[in-house]
């Protein structure tokens, strides 16, 4: 038998509207009355309809997570952590993939979010002022991961500093010809463009600090995938004097680079050092030295910031620290390792960035 709200009201000795407010924690009901109504509801086996609750409060208790692509480890990890935190807070989650300019344009041009979600968490997508106005017009609170916008809460990584630290480590090992493997401009732009470009800026800053030239022939850009990393390394090895190390902006690309180096018969790290970015779950399996930027924490922090925004709190700006995780794909170049110690020009000590970051 379906228990009606009228039955609960009769058992508790209150009006139907009081039952509705008491069971939905709406202000205006005394603690004693609320307790009596709740006891009556439990006794009769009455449950509040989620749909009715949403109609009463004007809130959907649903949020949207927007990403440029779903089929990538980074996005899957961030989404998983953020969704778990949001569900624990009582929210359902909808996923939106904007993998093409057309999909992105249609998403922000439509009005389908109004009455469907209370907030939007955007991951690695730099919103324009027009896009933010469209979301605000639909009553959406917004939080960002890996992007920035005035007046919005966000969580990000200092990618310039991380890129600089990565290249400093390779320089301190004694490498002088260090390649940069990055993401194609078209793909990078769709991803928001911020992290890849900032990591390149860090690469350039580290070279400048060391008095090293920024050689255009040592910078290669491909799609952000294992195949893209393999293609980039193939091009580097085929072009004149090859580098002895590479800083790669994603671990997936680094996996492809390692594959090509091994197929070419090169010893890693004896002949070539590779340093990635992400600390992908497979990085430890292949022994990849990489920059860790706590991907899981980014998801949790992004969810927390969105919850704060939906609650009316002042937007928070948070930065996730990075750390260098040293494994088996980096070492001094062979011509330094086989040189007598007294002729070594570069020494790694605890005072160098490499020495400081060498512990996990």
Tab-separated table of C-alpha atoms in Angstrom:
chain	number	residue	atom	x	y	z
A	1	UNK	CA	0.000	0.000	0.000
A	2	UNK	CA	1.262	3.460	-0.926
A	3	UNK	CA	1.362	5.752	2.077
A	4	UNK	CA	0.182	9.301	1.350
A	5	UNK	CA	1.447	12.555	2.788
A	6	UNK	CA	-2.076	13.078	4.182
A	7	UNK	CA	-1.666	9.953	6.327
A	8	UNK	CA	1.590	11.261	7.773
A	9	UNK	CA	-0.016	14.631	8.503
A	10	UNK	CA	-2.909	12.951	10.290
A	11	UNK	CA	-0.611	10.697	12.360
A	12	UNK	CA	1.636	13.631	13.373
A	13	UNK	CA	-1.266	16.014	13.970
A	14	UNK	CA	0.016	18.682	11.603
A	15	UNK	CA	-0.869	20.118	8.201
A	16	UNK	CA	0.272	18.645	4.903
A	17	UNK	CA	2.475	21.689	4.225
A	18	UNK	CA	4.189	21.215	7.594
A	19	UNK	CA	4.949	17.581	6.700
A	20	UNK	CA	6.442	18.736	3.398
A	21	UNK	CA	8.669	21.339	5.067
A	22	UNK	CA	9.691	19.024	7.912
A	23	UNK	CA	10.756	16.145	5.674
A	24	UNK	CA	12.674	18.414	3.295
A	25	UNK	CA	14.498	20.316	6.056
A	26	UNK	CA	12.910	23.595	4.991
A	27	UNK	CA	13.154	26.364	7.654
A	28	UNK	CA	10.076	27.337	9.651
A	29	UNK	CA	9.429	24.063	11.485
A	30	UNK	CA	10.347	23.618	15.146
A	31	UNK	CA	12.716	20.821	16.124
A	32	UNK	CA	9.998	19.065	18.136
A	33	UNK	CA	7.515	19.154	15.258
A	34	UNK	CA	10.135	18.015	12.769
A	35	UNK	CA	11.001	15.074	15.012
A	36	UNK	CA	7.325	14.117	15.389
A	37	UNK	CA	6.753	14.249	11.638
A	38	UNK	CA	9.861	12.187	10.914
A	39	UNK	CA	8.768	9.565	13.468
A	40	UNK	CA	5.316	9.351	11.855
A	41	UNK	CA	6.863	8.982	8.392
A	42	UNK	CA	9.131	6.157	9.570
A	43	UNK	CA	6.259	4.417	11.364
A	44	UNK	CA	4.046	4.500	8.284
A	45	UNK	CA	6.844	3.762	5.807
A	46	UNK	CA	6.518	7.044	3.926
A	47	UNK	CA	9.369	8.176	1.644
A	48	UNK	CA	9.866	11.581	0.071
A	49	UNK	CA	9.785	11.554	-3.717
A	50	UNK	CA	13.082	12.956	-5.111
A	51	UNK	CA	11.183	14.569	-7.983
A	52	UNK	CA	8.766	16.247	-5.590
A	53	UNK	CA	11.646	17.428	-3.454
A	54	UNK	CA	13.300	19.024	-6.463
A	55	UNK	CA	10.100	20.781	-7.428
A	56	UNK	CA	9.678	22.098	-3.891
A	57	UNK	CA	13.195	23.465	-3.534
A	58	UNK	CA	13.710	24.625	-7.111
A	59	UNK	CA	16.989	22.666	-7.175
A	60	UNK	CA	17.744	19.751	-9.452
A	61	UNK	CA	20.406	18.206	-7.199
A	62	UNK	CA	22.259	17.449	-10.418
A	63	UNK	CA	25.506	18.881	-11.752
A	64	UNK	CA	27.192	18.659	-15.132
A	65	UNK	CA	30.836	17.765	-15.744
A	66	UNK	CA	32.115	19.083	-19.069
A	67	UNK	CA	35.288	17.727	-20.709
A	68	UNK	CA	36.886	17.991	-24.161
A	69	UNK	CA	37.359	14.216	-24.399
A	70	UNK	CA	36.325	11.203	-22.328
A	71	UNK	CA	38.707	8.543	-23.686
A	72	UNK	CA	41.844	9.731	-21.873
A	73	UNK	CA	43.301	8.521	-18.600
A	74	UNK	CA	43.647	12.048	-17.159
A	75	UNK	CA	40.002	12.951	-17.755
A	76	UNK	CA	38.729	9.582	-16.582
A	77	UNK	CA	40.657	9.930	-13.322
A	78	UNK	CA	39.512	13.503	-12.683
A	79	UNK	CA	35.890	12.701	-13.550
A	80	UNK	CA	35.883	9.641	-11.308
A	81	UNK	CA	37.146	11.523	-8.265
A	82	UNK	CA	34.932	14.569	-8.837
A	83	UNK	CA	31.806	12.482	-9.457
A	84	UNK	CA	32.374	10.455	-6.304
A	85	UNK	CA	32.690	13.612	-4.189
A	86	UNK	CA	29.593	15.141	-5.766
A	87	UNK	CA	27.507	12.002	-5.279
A	88	UNK	CA	28.564	11.828	-1.639
A	89	UNK	CA	27.198	15.363	-1.312
A	90	UNK	CA	23.826	14.178	-2.679
A	91	UNK	CA	24.142	15.217	-6.325
A	92	UNK	CA	23.585	13.250	-9.498
A	93	UNK	CA	26.135	13.791	-12.277
A	94	UNK	CA	25.709	14.304	-16.028
A	95	UNK	CA	28.702	14.090	-18.380
A	96	UNK	CA	29.113	16.292	-21.461
A	97	UNK	CA	31.895	15.715	-24.013
A	98	UNK	CA	32.778	18.684	-26.245
A	99	UNK	CA	35.348	17.084	-28.537
A	100	UNK	CA	34.732	19.306	-31.579
A	101	UNK	CA	34.203	23.054	-32.060
A	102	UNK	CA	30.687	22.292	-33.342
A	103	UNK	CA	29.738	20.336	-30.218
A	104	UNK	CA	31.097	23.114	-28.048
A	105	UNK	CA	29.214	25.795	-29.942
A	106	UNK	CA	25.923	23.901	-29.740
A	107	UNK	CA	26.360	23.159	-26.040
A	108	UNK	CA	26.679	26.801	-25.058
A	109	UNK	CA	24.133	28.064	-27.592
A	110	UNK	CA	21.333	25.813	-26.316
A	111	UNK	CA	19.255	26.366	-23.185
A	112	UNK	CA	19.002	22.737	-22.131
A	113	UNK	CA	20.800	23.164	-18.779
A	114	UNK	CA	18.146	25.379	-17.222
A	115	UNK	CA	16.088	23.297	-14.814
A	116	UNK	CA	18.331	20.309	-15.488
A	117	UNK	CA	21.507	21.077	-13.513
A	118	UNK	CA	22.477	23.401	-10.666
A	119	UNK	CA	26.128	23.780	-11.592
A	120	UNK	CA	28.834	22.966	-14.121
A	121	UNK	CA	32.376	21.708	-13.528
A	122	UNK	CA	34.526	22.420	-16.589
A	123	UNK	CA	37.745	20.424	-16.985
A	124	UNK	CA	40.621	21.646	-19.195
A	125	UNK	CA	38.342	23.960	-21.170
A	126	UNK	CA	39.029	27.682	-21.120
A	127	UNK	CA	35.581	29.339	-21.233
A	128	UNK	CA	35.038	32.572	-23.130
A	129	UNK	CA	33.094	35.479	-21.680
A	130	UNK	CA	30.191	34.649	-23.995
A	131	UNK	CA	30.134	31.024	-22.862
A	132	UNK	CA	30.133	32.055	-19.202
A	133	UNK	CA	27.292	34.477	-19.844
A	134	UNK	CA	25.300	31.638	-21.416
A	135	UNK	CA	25.794	29.476	-18.315
A	136	UNK	CA	24.940	32.324	-15.955
A	137	UNK	CA	21.768	32.992	-17.933
A	138	UNK	CA	20.688	29.428	-17.188
A	139	UNK	CA	21.321	29.829	-13.469
A	140	UNK	CA	24.450	27.681	-13.393
A	141	UNK	CA	27.193	27.931	-10.789
A	142	UNK	CA	30.558	27.225	-12.468
A	143	UNK	CA	33.925	25.898	-11.283
A	144	UNK	CA	37.017	25.186	-13.373
A	145	UNK	CA	39.824	22.631	-13.386
A	146	UNK	CA	42.914	23.532	-15.391
A	147	UNK	CA	41.572	26.892	-16.547
A	148	UNK	CA	41.006	30.400	-15.209
A	149	UNK	CA	38.275	33.035	-15.364
A	150	UNK	CA	37.660	36.215	-13.343
A	151	UNK	CA	35.213	35.708	-10.497
A	152	UNK	CA	35.162	31.912	-10.746
A	153	UNK	CA	36.601	29.306	-8.416
A	154	UNK	CA	39.252	27.064	-9.923
A	155	UNK	CA	41.879	24.453	-9.226
A	156	UNK	CA	45.009	24.290	-11.317
A	157	UNK	CA	48.678	23.363	-11.454
A	158	UNK	CA	51.610	25.760	-11.808
A	159	UNK	CA	52.555	24.247	-15.159
A	160	UNK	CA	55.292	26.799	-15.840
A	161	UNK	CA	57.084	25.895	-12.623
A	162	UNK	CA	56.540	22.174	-13.247
A	163	UNK	CA	57.965	22.394	-16.767
A	164	UNK	CA	60.915	24.408	-15.496
A	165	UNK	CA	61.639	21.870	-12.748
A	166	UNK	CA	61.486	18.982	-15.216
A	167	UNK	CA	63.999	20.552	-17.595
A	168	UNK	CA	66.229	21.745	-14.759
A	169	UNK	CA	66.519	18.140	-13.633
A	170	UNK	CA	67.608	17.022	-17.100
A	171	UNK	CA	70.089	19.905	-17.279
A	172	UNK	CA	71.518	18.987	-13.887
A	173	UNK	CA	72.055	15.454	-15.166
A	174	UNK	CA	74.282	16.985	-17.835
A	175	UNK	CA	72.005	16.951	-20.882
A	176	UNK	CA	72.520	19.867	-23.253
A	177	UNK	CA	70.319	18.900	-26.196
A	178	UNK	CA	66.905	18.475	-24.611
A	179	UNK	CA	63.883	18.045	-26.857
A	180	UNK	CA	60.347	19.170	-26.117
A	181	UNK	CA	57.486	16.917	-27.263
A	182	UNK	CA	54.222	18.843	-27.110
A	183	UNK	CA	50.632	18.754	-28.326
A	184	UNK	CA	49.516	20.037	-31.723
A	185	UNK	CA	48.137	23.574	-31.572
A	186	UNK	CA	44.697	22.555	-32.862
A	187	UNK	CA	44.273	19.834	-30.233
A	188	UNK	CA	45.885	21.940	-27.510
A	189	UNK	CA	43.470	24.789	-28.198
A	190	UNK	CA	40.460	22.497	-27.863
A	191	UNK	CA	41.875	21.320	-24.517
A	192	UNK	CA	41.932	24.887	-23.297
A	193	UNK	CA	45.531	25.321	-24.396
A	194	UNK	CA	46.731	26.430	-20.991
A	195	UNK	CA	48.675	23.497	-19.491
A	196	UNK	CA	50.601	22.501	-22.676
A	197	UNK	CA	51.592	26.094	-23.442
A	198	UNK	CA	52.659	26.756	-19.862
A	199	UNK	CA	54.805	23.628	-19.782
A	200	UNK	CA	56.516	24.854	-22.949
A	201	UNK	CA	57.115	28.204	-21.239
A	202	UNK	CA	58.749	26.372	-18.324
A	203	UNK	CA	60.964	24.457	-20.761
A	204	UNK	CA	62.128	27.701	-22.323
A	205	UNK	CA	62.740	29.362	-18.961
A	206	UNK	CA	64.944	26.504	-17.758
A	207	UNK	CA	67.017	26.604	-20.950
A	208	UNK	CA	67.417	30.375	-20.654
A	209	UNK	CA	68.529	30.106	-17.021
A	210	UNK	CA	71.209	27.608	-18.063
A	211	UNK	CA	72.357	29.742	-21.000
A	212	UNK	CA	71.202	27.105	-23.460
A	213	UNK	CA	69.748	27.983	-26.876
A	214	UNK	CA	66.064	27.331	-27.552
A	215	UNK	CA	66.465	25.280	-30.741
A	216	UNK	CA	63.335	25.111	-32.934
A	217	UNK	CA	64.494	21.747	-34.349
A	218	UNK	CA	64.226	20.197	-30.864
A	219	UNK	CA	60.540	21.069	-30.437
A	220	UNK	CA	58.052	18.642	-31.993
A	221	UNK	CA	54.252	18.708	-31.714
A	222	UNK	CA	51.869	15.809	-32.308
A	223	UNK	CA	48.476	14.547	-31.114
A	224	UNK	CA	48.208	13.720	-27.422
A	225	UNK	CA	48.405	9.931	-27.679
A	226	UNK	CA	50.835	7.019	-27.633
A	227	UNK	CA	50.902	7.145	-31.443
A	228	UNK	CA	51.554	10.888	-31.332
A	229	UNK	CA	54.500	10.423	-28.988
A	230	UNK	CA	55.902	7.700	-31.224
A	231	UNK	CA	55.619	9.925	-34.287
A	232	UNK	CA	57.303	12.814	-32.480
A	233	UNK	CA	60.262	10.685	-31.378
A	234	UNK	CA	60.630	9.230	-34.881
A	235	UNK	CA	60.932	12.755	-36.251
A	236	UNK	CA	63.493	13.752	-33.632
A	237	UNK	CA	65.717	10.744	-34.321
A	238	UNK	CA	65.563	11.326	-38.070
A	239	UNK	CA	66.506	15.018	-37.937
A	240	UNK	CA	70.255	15.583	-38.001
A	241	UNK	CA	71.956	15.622	-34.617
A	242	UNK	CA	69.530	13.937	-32.244
A	243	UNK	CA	68.933	15.127	-28.661
A	244	UNK	CA	70.002	13.059	-25.657
A	245	UNK	CA	66.835	13.709	-23.614
A	246	UNK	CA	63.218	14.756	-24.038
A	247	UNK	CA	60.659	16.443	-21.831
A	248	UNK	CA	57.236	15.137	-22.912
A	249	UNK	CA	54.056	16.989	-21.884
A	250	UNK	CA	52.017	13.836	-21.210
A	251	UNK	CA	52.872	10.321	-20.082
A	252	UNK	CA	50.811	8.790	-22.896
A	253	UNK	CA	53.035	10.542	-25.444
A	254	UNK	CA	56.099	9.489	-23.430
A	255	UNK	CA	55.024	5.827	-23.697
A	256	UNK	CA	55.078	6.147	-27.492
A	257	UNK	CA	58.463	7.875	-27.417
A	258	UNK	CA	59.929	5.062	-25.308
A	259	UNK	CA	58.562	2.465	-27.721
A	260	UNK	CA	60.323	4.073	-30.704
A	261	UNK	CA	63.607	4.453	-28.820
A	262	UNK	CA	63.618	0.779	-27.884
A	263	UNK	CA	62.675	-0.283	-31.409
A	264	UNK	CA	65.638	1.765	-32.656
A	265	UNK	CA	67.936	-0.275	-30.401
A	266	UNK	CA	68.761	2.641	-28.095
A	267	UNK	CA	69.427	2.045	-24.432
A	268	UNK	CA	67.206	3.914	-21.971
A	269	UNK	CA	68.524	5.822	-20.106
A	270	UNK	CA	72.055	5.070	-21.360
A	271	UNK	CA	71.571	6.589	-24.811
A	272	UNK	CA	68.445	8.661	-24.218
A	273	UNK	CA	66.502	10.009	-21.206
A	274	UNK	CA	62.740	10.547	-21.224
A	275	UNK	CA	60.751	12.571	-18.682
A	276	UNK	CA	56.950	12.646	-18.843
A	277	UNK	CA	54.095	14.507	-17.170
A	278	UNK	CA	51.058	13.116	-15.261
A	279	UNK	CA	52.279	10.115	-13.245
A	280	UNK	CA	49.899	7.900	-15.213
A	281	UNK	CA	48.999	4.630	-13.490
A	282	UNK	CA	51.260	2.797	-15.992
A	283	UNK	CA	54.243	5.130	-15.465
A	284	UNK	CA	55.560	3.021	-12.614
A	285	UNK	CA	55.121	-0.158	-14.665
A	286	UNK	CA	57.427	1.112	-17.426
A	287	UNK	CA	59.747	2.929	-15.014
A	288	UNK	CA	58.985	6.374	-16.440
A	289	UNK	CA	60.401	9.429	-14.689
A	290	UNK	CA	57.559	11.943	-14.615
A	291	UNK	CA	56.024	15.032	-13.053
A	292	UNK	CA	53.203	14.144	-10.663
A	293	UNK	CA	50.398	16.712	-10.344
A	294	UNK	CA	48.002	14.689	-8.188
A	295	UNK	CA	45.282	14.166	-10.767
A	296	UNK	CA	42.910	12.602	-8.237
A	297	UNK	CA	43.238	15.585	-5.917
A	298	UNK	CA	42.381	17.931	-8.778
A	299	UNK	CA	39.077	16.109	-9.207
A	300	UNK	CA	38.243	16.242	-5.504
A	301	UNK	CA	39.196	19.913	-5.189
A	302	UNK	CA	37.204	20.835	-8.285
A	303	UNK	CA	34.101	19.164	-6.850
A	304	UNK	CA	34.579	20.945	-3.517
A	305	UNK	CA	34.890	24.322	-5.239
A	306	UNK	CA	31.727	23.718	-7.276
A	307	UNK	CA	29.817	22.758	-4.119
A	308	UNK	CA	31.022	25.982	-2.497
A	309	UNK	CA	29.944	27.991	-5.537
A	310	UNK	CA	26.464	26.437	-5.514
A	311	UNK	CA	26.232	27.278	-1.830
A	312	UNK	CA	27.028	30.934	-2.472
A	313	UNK	CA	30.552	30.948	-1.017
A	314	UNK	CA	33.300	33.251	-2.273
A	315	UNK	CA	35.062	31.520	-5.202
A	316	UNK	CA	38.241	29.714	-4.138
A	317	UNK	CA	41.432	29.630	-6.205
A	318	UNK	CA	43.552	26.585	-5.384
A	319	UNK	CA	46.862	25.355	-6.763
A	320	UNK	CA	47.905	21.699	-6.696
A	321	UNK	CA	51.655	21.206	-6.059
A	322	UNK	CA	53.755	19.108	-8.430
A	323	UNK	CA	56.664	16.817	-7.681
A	324	UNK	CA	59.311	15.067	-9.720
A	325	UNK	CA	59.101	11.261	-9.484
A	326	UNK	CA	62.453	9.796	-10.526
A	327	UNK	CA	62.426	6.314	-12.005
A	328	UNK	CA	64.488	4.397	-14.576
A	329	UNK	CA	64.153	6.452	-17.780
A	330	UNK	CA	66.524	9.280	-16.844
A	331	UNK	CA	70.279	9.363	-16.176
A	332	UNK	CA	73.330	11.442	-17.155
A	333	UNK	CA	74.177	11.144	-20.857
A	334	UNK	CA	76.568	8.294	-21.653
A	335	UNK	CA	79.472	10.586	-22.536
A	336	UNK	CA	79.370	12.005	-19.006
A	337	UNK	CA	78.768	8.730	-17.233
A	338	UNK	CA	81.863	7.183	-18.836
A	339	UNK	CA	84.046	10.237	-18.216
A	340	UNK	CA	86.404	10.193	-15.225
A	341	UNK	CA	84.786	11.939	-12.185
A	342	UNK	CA	87.291	14.808	-12.157
A	343	UNK	CA	86.230	15.877	-15.657
A	344	UNK	CA	82.490	15.935	-14.919
A	345	UNK	CA	81.083	19.402	-15.607
A	346	UNK	CA	77.720	18.872	-13.883
A	347	UNK	CA	77.195	17.300	-10.496
A	348	UNK	CA	73.892	16.524	-8.836
A	349	UNK	CA	73.872	17.450	-5.169
A	350	UNK	CA	71.108	17.831	-2.572
A	351	UNK	CA	71.213	21.569	-3.276
A	352	UNK	CA	70.142	21.182	-6.902
A	353	UNK	CA	66.516	20.833	-7.975
A	354	UNK	CA	67.237	17.218	-8.934
A	355	UNK	CA	68.696	16.438	-5.550
A	356	UNK	CA	65.810	18.014	-3.701
A	357	UNK	CA	63.146	16.177	-5.717
A	358	UNK	CA	64.856	12.811	-5.941
A	359	UNK	CA	62.972	11.252	-3.073
A	360	UNK	CA	59.436	10.018	-3.411
